[in-house]
Every structure is written in C-alpha cells, then in structure tokens.
Amino acid sequence: MRLLARVLCLPGLAGGQAPARKCFALGSCTGSPRRWWAPVPAARSKSGHVVSGRIMRPDDANVAGNVHGGTILKMIEEAGAIISTRHCNSQNGEPCVAALARVERTDFLSPVCIGEVAHVSSEITYTSKHSVEVQVDVMSENILTGTKKLTNKATLWYVPLSLKNVDKVLEVPPFVYARQEQEEEGRRRYEAQKLERMETKWRNGDIVQPVPNPEPSTVSYSQSSLIHLVGPSDCTLHGFVHGGVTMKLMDEVAGIVASRHCKTNVVTASVDTINFHDKIRKGWVITISGRMTFTSNKSMEIEVLADADPVVDDLGQRYRAASAFFTYVSLSPEGRSLPVPQLVPETEDEKKRFEEGKGRYLQMKAKRQGLAEPQP
C-alpha cells in the first residue's frame, strides 16, 4: 500500500488528479518565498506503511506562527482515508471509498511552526468485517537543523462505502498480521470503541443559543458558531464531506472560543474521541457551535457540536453529525504555558457540564501520571 498524504491529489479524496509533488521554500516564511517543484516518491517501509511530508506555510498557522490543530487533523484524516481506501480496493470487488467513522482521543504533543515539514505516516493496524483501524503519526522537522520531534499520534476508524450506493457498507478484504497477538489486541480495541460509539451516538442533542450582553468568563461570553456551505472541494466522490474538513472547522470554532475566553494566543492540546454519526452532503450547510465547559489552572475544555442542515431539501431535517471535546492551552509570546481565567458557570446545565468536564480532566491526569483511573 502506498500513501501520499496531502501532497497527493487522489481522485475522489483530495479533489484532483495531479501527480504527487512537494514544494520547497527558500527565504523567510513571512515574506515571499521562492519555490521550485519536484516529484516526491513515497518512502515505503517493510511493514507496508508510507511516509510523506509537506512544508508548513503561513496560511496554515495562527498569528503567532503555530500551525492550526485543524490543519494537522485534516492531514491525519487524509492519510487515513487514502491508505484505508487502497486496502479496501486491493481485491477485485465493488469499487468503494473509505469514510471516516471515528477518531480516538488525539494528543498534540508539540506545536508545529511555519517553515517546518510535517511528515505523516499511516499504517493499518486492524480490520473487522466492515471497518479499518488506521494508526497515523505526525513528525515535525526543522529543515535548517534537521531536528525532528513527534507531534501527534492518532487512531482512526473507517468504513468502506460503495461508489454505486452511498448507503451500502462493503466488506473489508482480509489483513495479514505479523503476529497473532496483534489481531487479538485489535479485536479488543474494536469491541471497546463499538460499545462506546453506541452509548454516545445521540448525546448532546441541545443547541448552543446566543445570550445578549454576557459577562466575561461566562460560558455565554465566549461561545461561538460558524456556518459553512459545503462545496465540491469539501467532498468525496460520493458527494459527502471529508471527515478532515469537518474536524478542521470544529477546531477553528474551538480556537475562537478559547481565544475569546483568555484573550491570548492559544493552541490545541488534545481532541477527545470524535464520533461521526451521519454523513453531510454537498450543498448542505454545516453549523459548528462551540462552548466552554471546564477550565483547570492551565487548560480549557471546549465542547464542539456539528449540525447538518439540508437547506434545499424540504423533507430534510437538521441533525447532529458530529460532536467532540477539544482541550486548549494558553501561551505567552515566548511559547510558555499561561494560567487561564476560571470559567464561571451560571445555569444548572452549565454547572453540570463543568463537573463532567472536571471528571474527564482528572481521569486523563491520572492516566498521564500512570495511575489507575479513579472509580466513579
């Protein structure tokens, strides 16, 4: 299996048919770089996964020069979509494209900056009858010094959908494991995510409503929404939105909420599990809403809801397409972590969400410290 993430315009996945190419830039990343183009072959490893890279440009980053978390999430999803689609079409059968169904918790271990190269590698780690688990890693490289560091590790789940019938889920070709233990471990992960997905399929049915004249540090003060009309460049061959596009929009809204709350430069620290409940079609409108749910001393949890609205279909109804919790941190101009203003929940629902967010925060803190998860 070959993978060219981002730099490859795979028909139906990246919206084009151009050959894989890579852009190198000379000079300041904030000026007008001089460029030349050259084909870049994918580097294939013995295990079958492939590594590719792209230089980070000014339009990938915020005003402080940190690459948006949504940009990285979109690259991760593209990598997973390509390798899983190739595997699902590796045997003679009905043509299909892999659609994103779920993203496990993703931590942003280190920021990526303008001028650095993001290397994306992906590898299939498990297949069930109707789904593919893909592990994606992102490494950043300073091309002036050669320094590399791991920035992201993500696990994504895809399902193969027929090109002839968008609602038809096809069977996944068998995958050859290096060890039997790998298949058993993968099966346990599959059963665990399947159970959690069923439990959370229709949670967060409420809608974020605007409040007039909100007070600073309250939920209403920083809550934000974004409305996006789905165009052809957002979609697959099926005519529904790439999961990476949705995740990028969700991260943008979460970043606005965090910036409004603390009035500083902010970066994505982690993204909780994202479940994609239903497809979003071309021509529909996505409404992305975000609200602060919890703050610790140096982090902010933002709940982001993605709703789809088939505005040109009289019979269609607005529905919840995806939801997730993003964690952001505040940074000084020197890149150091800053304390964040404490959230002031006002309503009973806000206080309940605050306590739930506190529980998630303490759970993850215990995991990072290598301790057992606290008992409910």
Short mmCIF file of C-alpha atoms in Angstrom, two decimals:
data_model
loop_
_atom_site.label_atom_id
_atom_site.label_comp_id
_atom_site.label_asym_id
_atom_site.label_seq_id
_atom_site.Cartn_x
_atom_site.Cartn_y
_atom_site.Cartn_z
CA MET A 1 0.00 0.00 0.00
CA ARG A 2 1.24 3.49 -0.88
CA LEU A 3 0.33 6.68 0.87
CA LEU A 4 0.96 10.27 -0.15
CA ALA A 5 -0.76 12.46 2.40
CA ARG A 6 -1.74 15.98 1.47
CA VAL A 7 0.75 16.35 -1.40
CA LEU A 8 -1.15 13.76 -3.42
CA CYS A 9 -4.42 14.70 -5.09
CA LEU A 10 -6.08 11.31 -5.07
CA PRO A 11 -9.19 11.29 -7.29
CA GLY A 12 -12.28 11.47 -5.10
CA LEU A 13 -10.29 12.03 -1.93
CA ALA A 14 -8.33 15.19 -2.45
CA GLY A 15 -10.37 16.52 -5.31
CA GLY A 16 -7.88 16.33 -8.18
CA GLN A 17 -5.73 14.20 -10.42
CA ALA A 18 -2.35 15.91 -10.21
CA PRO A 19 0.78 13.84 -9.61
CA ALA A 20 2.39 13.80 -6.19
CA ARG A 21 4.61 16.85 -5.77
CA LYS A 22 6.34 18.62 -2.95
CA CYS A 23 7.07 22.33 -2.53
CA PHE A 24 10.34 23.57 -1.05
CA ALA A 25 10.61 27.20 0.05
CA LEU A 26 13.61 29.46 0.44
CA GLY A 27 13.80 32.63 2.49
CA SER A 28 11.60 33.94 5.27
CA CYS A 29 8.30 32.16 5.83
CA THR A 30 6.61 35.51 6.35
CA GLY A 31 7.92 37.01 3.14
CA SER A 32 7.54 35.94 -0.48
CA PRO A 33 9.30 32.58 -0.72
CA ARG A 34 10.97 31.38 -3.86
CA ARG A 35 9.77 27.91 -4.80
CA TRP A 36 10.52 25.07 -7.10
CA TRP A 37 8.54 21.89 -7.69
CA ALA A 38 9.76 18.32 -7.86
CA PRO A 39 8.02 14.93 -7.71
CA VAL A 40 8.40 13.22 -4.35
CA PRO A 41 8.26 9.42 -4.17
CA ALA A 42 6.72 7.87 -1.09
CA ALA A 43 9.12 6.15 1.29
CA ARG A 44 7.89 2.59 1.79
CA SER A 45 8.83 0.70 4.93
CA LYS A 46 8.99 -3.05 5.42
CA SER A 47 5.70 -3.04 7.30
CA GLY A 48 3.92 -1.52 4.32
CA HIS A 49 3.16 1.94 5.65
CA VAL A 50 4.36 5.01 3.83
CA VAL A 51 5.71 8.37 4.99
CA SER A 52 5.27 11.69 3.17
CA GLY A 53 5.68 15.33 4.09
CA ARG A 54 4.66 18.91 3.42
CA ILE A 55 6.20 22.21 4.43
CA MET A 56 4.02 24.35 6.67
CA ARG A 57 3.08 27.71 5.13
CA PRO A 58 1.90 30.97 6.73
CA ASP A 59 -1.71 30.24 5.77
CA ASP A 60 -1.55 27.02 7.83
CA ALA A 61 -0.85 28.89 11.07
CA ASN A 62 -2.21 31.44 13.51
CA VAL A 63 -0.76 34.91 14.05
CA ALA A 64 1.85 33.51 16.45
CA GLY A 65 3.21 31.11 13.82
CA ASN A 66 1.79 27.91 15.34
CA VAL A 67 0.12 25.59 12.82
CA HIS A 68 -3.61 25.21 13.48
CA GLY A 69 -4.59 21.93 15.10
CA GLY A 70 -7.32 21.63 12.50
CA THR A 71 -4.72 21.68 9.71
CA ILE A 72 -2.92 18.75 11.33
CA LEU A 73 -6.20 16.89 11.91
CA LYS A 74 -7.10 17.32 8.23
CA MET A 75 -3.71 15.93 7.14
CA ILE A 76 -4.15 12.99 9.52
CA GLU A 77 -7.60 12.20 8.14
CA GLU A 78 -6.43 12.44 4.52
CA ALA A 79 -3.62 10.00 5.27
CA GLY A 80 -6.00 7.53 6.87
CA ALA A 81 -8.56 7.87 4.08
CA ILE A 82 -6.01 7.13 1.36
CA ILE A 83 -4.43 4.06 2.94
CA SER A 84 -7.77 2.56 4.04
CA THR A 85 -9.39 3.20 0.64
CA ARG A 86 -6.45 1.50 -1.09
CA HIS A 87 -6.72 -1.53 1.18
CA CYS A 88 -10.48 -1.81 0.68
CA ASN A 89 -9.92 -1.82 -3.11
CA SER A 90 -6.96 -4.20 -3.00
CA GLN A 91 -9.04 -7.15 -4.20
CA ASN A 92 -11.34 -7.45 -7.18
CA GLY A 93 -14.74 -6.37 -5.99
CA GLU A 94 -17.16 -3.50 -5.91
CA PRO A 95 -15.30 -0.14 -6.00
CA CYS A 96 -15.53 1.78 -2.75
CA VAL A 97 -14.15 4.71 -0.81
CA ALA A 98 -13.35 4.67 2.92
CA ALA A 99 -15.39 7.10 5.03
CA LEU A 100 -14.29 8.28 8.46
CA ALA A 101 -16.47 6.89 11.26
CA ARG A 102 -14.50 7.66 14.41
CA VAL A 103 -11.32 9.30 15.70
CA GLU A 104 -9.92 8.17 19.04
CA ARG A 105 -8.50 10.72 21.50
CA THR A 106 -5.63 12.62 19.89
CA ASP A 107 -2.97 14.48 21.87
CA PHE A 108 -0.94 17.34 20.40
CA LEU A 109 2.45 16.59 21.92
CA SER A 110 4.33 19.53 20.42
CA PRO A 111 3.38 22.52 18.23
CA VAL A 112 4.35 22.67 14.56
CA CYS A 113 5.61 26.02 13.26
CA ILE A 114 5.73 27.82 9.93
CA GLY A 115 8.66 26.61 7.83
CA GLU A 116 8.81 23.16 9.42
CA VAL A 117 7.98 19.99 7.49
CA ALA A 118 5.17 17.79 8.78
CA HIS A 119 5.86 14.13 7.99
CA VAL A 120 2.71 11.98 8.10
CA SER A 121 2.92 8.20 8.30
CA SER A 122 -0.02 5.80 8.40
CA GLU A 123 -0.40 2.09 8.94
CA ILE A 124 -3.37 -0.28 9.07
CA THR A 125 -3.40 -1.98 12.47
CA TYR A 126 -6.68 -3.92 12.42
CA THR A 127 -9.61 -4.80 10.18
CA SER A 128 -13.03 -6.11 11.12
CA LYS A 129 -15.67 -7.29 8.67
CA HIS A 130 -16.82 -3.75 7.90
CA SER A 131 -14.18 -1.38 9.31
CA VAL A 132 -10.49 -0.49 9.18
CA GLU A 133 -8.36 0.82 12.03
CA VAL A 134 -5.52 3.12 10.97
CA GLN A 135 -2.68 4.45 13.11
CA VAL A 136 -1.32 7.82 11.96
CA ASP A 137 1.80 9.54 13.34
CA VAL A 138 2.97 13.08 12.62
CA MET A 139 6.61 14.17 12.95
CA SER A 140 7.77 17.76 12.56
CA GLU A 141 11.19 18.54 11.11
CA ASN A 142 13.21 21.73 11.24
CA ILE A 143 14.79 21.59 7.78
CA LEU A 144 17.54 24.03 8.81
CA THR A 145 18.81 21.93 11.72
CA GLY A 146 17.40 18.50 10.86
CA THR A 147 15.76 18.25 14.29
CA LYS A 148 12.69 16.00 14.36
CA LYS A 149 10.05 15.50 17.02
CA LEU A 150 6.82 13.54 17.36
CA THR A 151 3.83 15.90 17.39
CA ASN A 152 0.77 13.65 17.03
CA LYS A 153 -0.38 10.05 17.31
CA ALA A 154 -3.91 9.28 16.19
CA THR A 155 -6.13 6.24 15.71
CA LEU A 156 -8.94 6.44 13.16
CA TRP A 157 -11.71 4.06 12.08
CA TYR A 158 -13.03 3.93 8.51
CA VAL A 159 -15.84 2.04 6.80
CA PRO A 160 -15.88 1.21 3.05
CA LEU A 161 -18.89 2.65 1.20
CA SER A 162 -19.87 1.52 -2.27
CA LEU A 163 -19.38 4.02 -5.09
CA LYS A 164 -22.67 2.80 -6.54
CA ASN A 165 -24.73 3.15 -3.37
CA VAL A 166 -23.64 5.56 -0.67
CA ASP A 167 -25.67 3.75 2.00
CA LYS A 168 -24.14 0.35 1.29
CA VAL A 169 -21.27 -0.69 3.58
CA LEU A 170 -18.99 -3.26 1.95
CA GLU A 171 -16.85 -5.97 3.49
CA VAL A 172 -13.18 -5.23 4.15
CA PRO A 173 -10.57 -7.51 2.50
CA PRO A 174 -8.62 -9.67 4.99
CA PHE A 175 -5.49 -8.19 6.53
CA VAL A 176 -2.32 -10.21 7.24
CA TYR A 177 -0.96 -9.64 10.75
CA ALA A 178 2.69 -10.03 11.68
CA ARG A 179 1.70 -11.65 14.99
CA GLN A 180 -1.50 -13.30 16.22
CA GLU A 181 -1.44 -11.04 19.27
CA GLN A 182 -1.90 -8.02 17.00
CA GLU A 183 -5.23 -9.34 15.76
CA GLU A 184 -6.42 -10.14 19.28
CA GLU A 185 -5.41 -6.71 20.59
CA GLY A 186 -7.12 -5.07 17.63
CA ARG A 187 -10.30 -7.03 18.22
CA ARG A 188 -10.42 -5.79 21.83
CA ARG A 189 -10.00 -2.19 20.67
CA TYR A 190 -12.73 -2.70 18.08
CA GLU A 191 -15.23 -4.05 20.61
CA ALA A 192 -14.43 -1.24 23.07
CA GLN A 193 -14.94 1.56 20.53
CA LYS A 194 -18.07 -0.10 19.16
CA LEU A 195 -19.64 -0.14 22.63
CA GLU A 196 -18.70 3.47 23.34
CA ARG A 197 -19.95 4.59 19.93
CA MET A 198 -23.36 3.04 20.60
CA GLU A 199 -23.56 4.72 24.01
CA THR A 200 -22.74 8.20 22.69
CA LYS A 201 -24.45 8.13 19.30
CA TRP A 202 -27.13 10.68 20.04
CA ARG A 203 -25.78 12.57 23.04
CA ASN A 204 -25.57 16.36 23.11
CA GLY A 205 -28.89 16.94 21.40
CA ASP A 206 -29.17 20.52 22.64
CA ILE A 207 -28.27 23.60 20.64
CA VAL A 208 -25.96 26.46 21.64
CA GLN A 209 -28.12 29.58 21.91
CA PRO A 210 -26.76 33.17 21.92
CA VAL A 211 -27.21 35.26 25.09
CA PRO A 212 -27.40 39.09 24.98
CA ASN A 213 -24.78 41.10 26.92
CA PRO A 214 -22.95 38.18 28.56
CA GLU A 215 -20.44 38.77 31.36
CA PRO A 216 -16.71 37.98 30.84
CA SER A 217 -15.52 34.49 31.85
CA THR A 218 -19.02 33.04 31.48
CA VAL A 219 -19.99 30.31 29.02
CA SER A 220 -22.14 32.71 27.01
CA TYR A 221 -19.31 35.26 26.67
CA SER A 222 -17.00 33.01 24.66
CA GLN A 223 -19.43 30.65 22.90
CA SER A 224 -19.12 30.86 19.12
CA SER A 225 -20.63 29.48 15.93
CA LEU A 226 -19.54 29.09 12.32
CA ILE A 227 -21.76 28.39 9.32
CA HIS A 228 -20.22 26.69 6.28
CA LEU A 229 -21.81 25.87 2.94
CA VAL A 230 -20.50 22.51 1.72
CA GLY A 231 -18.88 22.83 -1.70
CA PRO A 232 -17.43 20.27 -4.15
CA SER A 233 -13.88 20.75 -2.83
CA ASP A 234 -15.05 19.63 0.62
CA CYS A 235 -16.41 16.31 -0.64
CA THR A 236 -15.51 12.80 -1.75
CA LEU A 237 -16.65 11.06 -4.92
CA HIS A 238 -19.87 10.26 -3.09
CA GLY A 239 -20.63 13.95 -2.65
CA PHE A 240 -20.37 13.97 1.15
CA VAL A 241 -17.93 15.86 3.33
CA HIS A 242 -14.44 14.57 4.17
CA GLY A 243 -14.12 13.91 7.90
CA GLY A 244 -10.97 16.04 7.92
CA VAL A 245 -12.90 19.07 6.66
CA THR A 246 -15.39 18.74 9.50
CA MET A 247 -12.63 18.31 12.08
CA LYS A 248 -10.79 21.40 10.80
CA LEU A 249 -13.95 23.50 11.10
CA MET A 250 -14.58 22.16 14.59
CA ASP A 251 -11.04 23.04 15.66
CA GLU A 252 -11.40 26.56 14.26
CA VAL A 253 -14.50 27.17 16.35
CA ALA A 254 -12.87 25.69 19.46
CA GLY A 255 -9.90 28.01 18.94
CA ILE A 256 -12.19 31.06 18.70
CA VAL A 257 -13.93 30.08 21.95
CA ALA A 258 -10.59 29.63 23.73
CA SER A 259 -9.20 32.94 22.40
CA ARG A 260 -12.30 34.86 23.45
CA HIS A 261 -12.10 33.40 26.92
CA CYS A 262 -8.44 34.08 27.73
CA LYS A 263 -7.51 36.85 25.22
CA THR A 264 -4.13 35.26 24.41
CA ASN A 265 -2.51 33.01 21.85
CA VAL A 266 -3.98 29.51 22.18
CA VAL A 267 -3.08 26.09 20.76
CA THR A 268 -4.83 22.74 20.61
CA ALA A 269 -3.61 20.38 23.33
CA SER A 270 -5.86 17.39 22.63
CA VAL A 271 -9.08 16.26 21.00
CA ASP A 272 -11.34 13.75 22.70
CA THR A 273 -12.98 10.96 20.74
CA ILE A 274 -14.94 12.19 17.71
CA ASN A 275 -17.84 10.06 16.51
CA PHE A 276 -19.30 10.83 13.10
CA HIS A 277 -22.98 9.99 13.44
CA ASP A 278 -24.11 10.62 9.89
CA LYS A 279 -22.91 11.88 6.51
CA ILE A 280 -23.03 15.53 5.40
CA ARG A 281 -23.80 16.02 1.71
CA LYS A 282 -22.66 18.55 -0.86
CA GLY A 283 -24.82 21.66 -0.93
CA TRP A 284 -25.86 21.30 2.69
CA VAL A 285 -24.99 23.76 5.45
CA ILE A 286 -22.85 22.82 8.46
CA THR A 287 -23.33 24.78 11.66
CA ILE A 288 -20.41 24.36 14.05
CA SER A 289 -21.07 25.56 17.61
CA GLY A 290 -18.62 25.68 20.49
CA ARG A 291 -18.92 26.44 24.20
CA MET A 292 -16.55 26.34 27.15
CA THR A 293 -17.37 23.52 29.56
CA PHE A 294 -14.43 23.39 32.01
CA THR A 295 -11.21 25.16 32.95
CA SER A 296 -8.31 23.92 35.04
CA ASN A 297 -5.41 26.17 36.03
CA LYS A 298 -3.81 25.99 32.58
CA SER A 299 -6.25 24.29 30.23
CA MET A 300 -9.70 24.82 28.74
CA GLU A 301 -12.19 22.19 27.59
CA ILE A 302 -14.49 23.23 24.74
CA GLU A 303 -17.48 21.21 23.58
CA VAL A 304 -17.99 21.46 19.81
CA LEU A 305 -21.17 20.37 18.04
CA ALA A 306 -21.53 19.92 14.27
CA ASP A 307 -25.06 20.06 12.86
CA ALA A 308 -26.06 19.47 9.24
CA ASP A 309 -28.95 21.30 7.62
CA PRO A 310 -30.25 20.22 4.18
CA VAL A 311 -31.45 23.72 3.29
CA VAL A 312 -32.52 22.86 -0.28
CA ASP A 313 -34.49 19.76 0.74
CA ASP A 314 -37.97 20.48 2.10
CA LEU A 315 -38.21 16.96 3.53
CA GLY A 316 -34.80 17.01 5.22
CA GLN A 317 -34.33 17.84 8.88
CA ARG A 318 -31.42 19.32 10.79
CA TYR A 319 -29.42 16.65 12.65
CA ARG A 320 -26.31 16.22 14.79
CA ALA A 321 -23.49 15.00 12.52
CA ALA A 322 -20.57 15.00 14.97
CA SER A 323 -19.51 16.17 18.43
CA ALA A 324 -16.26 16.30 20.39
CA PHE A 325 -14.37 17.91 23.26
CA PHE A 326 -11.26 19.96 22.44
CA THR A 327 -8.68 20.95 25.04
CA TYR A 328 -6.72 24.17 24.55
CA VAL A 329 -3.88 25.84 26.44
CA SER A 330 -2.91 29.50 26.62
CA LEU A 331 0.61 30.51 25.58
CA SER A 332 2.76 33.58 26.19
CA PRO A 333 4.62 35.28 23.29
CA GLU A 334 7.61 33.14 24.28
CA GLY A 335 5.56 29.94 23.98
CA ARG A 336 5.21 29.27 27.71
CA SER A 337 2.01 27.95 29.24
CA LEU A 338 -0.09 30.60 30.98
CA PRO A 339 -2.82 30.38 33.63
CA VAL A 340 -6.32 30.75 32.16
CA PRO A 341 -9.24 32.72 33.62
CA GLN A 342 -11.55 30.41 35.53
CA LEU A 343 -14.89 29.69 33.90
CA VAL A 344 -17.97 30.95 35.75
CA PRO A 345 -20.89 28.55 35.10
CA GLU A 346 -24.24 30.22 35.66
CA THR A 347 -27.07 27.81 34.84
CA GLU A 348 -27.66 24.35 36.26
CA ASP A 349 -26.78 22.80 32.87
CA GLU A 350 -23.51 24.73 32.76
CA LYS A 351 -22.63 23.63 36.28
CA LYS A 352 -23.40 20.01 35.36
CA ARG A 353 -21.22 20.20 32.25
CA PHE A 354 -18.45 21.79 34.34
CA GLU A 355 -18.44 18.86 36.78
CA GLU A 356 -18.48 16.36 33.92
CA GLY A 357 -15.52 18.17 32.33
CA LYS A 358 -13.69 18.14 35.65
CA GLY A 359 -14.17 14.37 35.81
CA ARG A 360 -12.70 13.93 32.31
CA TYR A 361 -9.78 16.18 33.23
CA LEU A 362 -8.96 14.24 36.42
CA GLN A 363 -9.27 10.95 34.54
CA MET A 364 -6.75 11.99 31.90
CA LYS A 365 -4.45 13.48 34.52
CA ALA A 366 -4.41 10.15 36.35
CA LYS A 367 -3.64 8.28 33.13
CA ARG A 368 -0.75 10.61 32.33
CA GLN A 369 0.68 10.03 35.78
CA GLY A 370 0.46 6.28 35.28
CA LEU A 371 -2.14 5.85 37.99
CA ALA A 372 -5.30 3.81 37.94
CA GLU A 373 -8.40 5.58 36.70
CA PRO A 374 -10.48 6.99 39.56
CA GLN A 375 -13.53 4.97 40.46
CA PRO A 376 -16.90 6.63 39.81
#
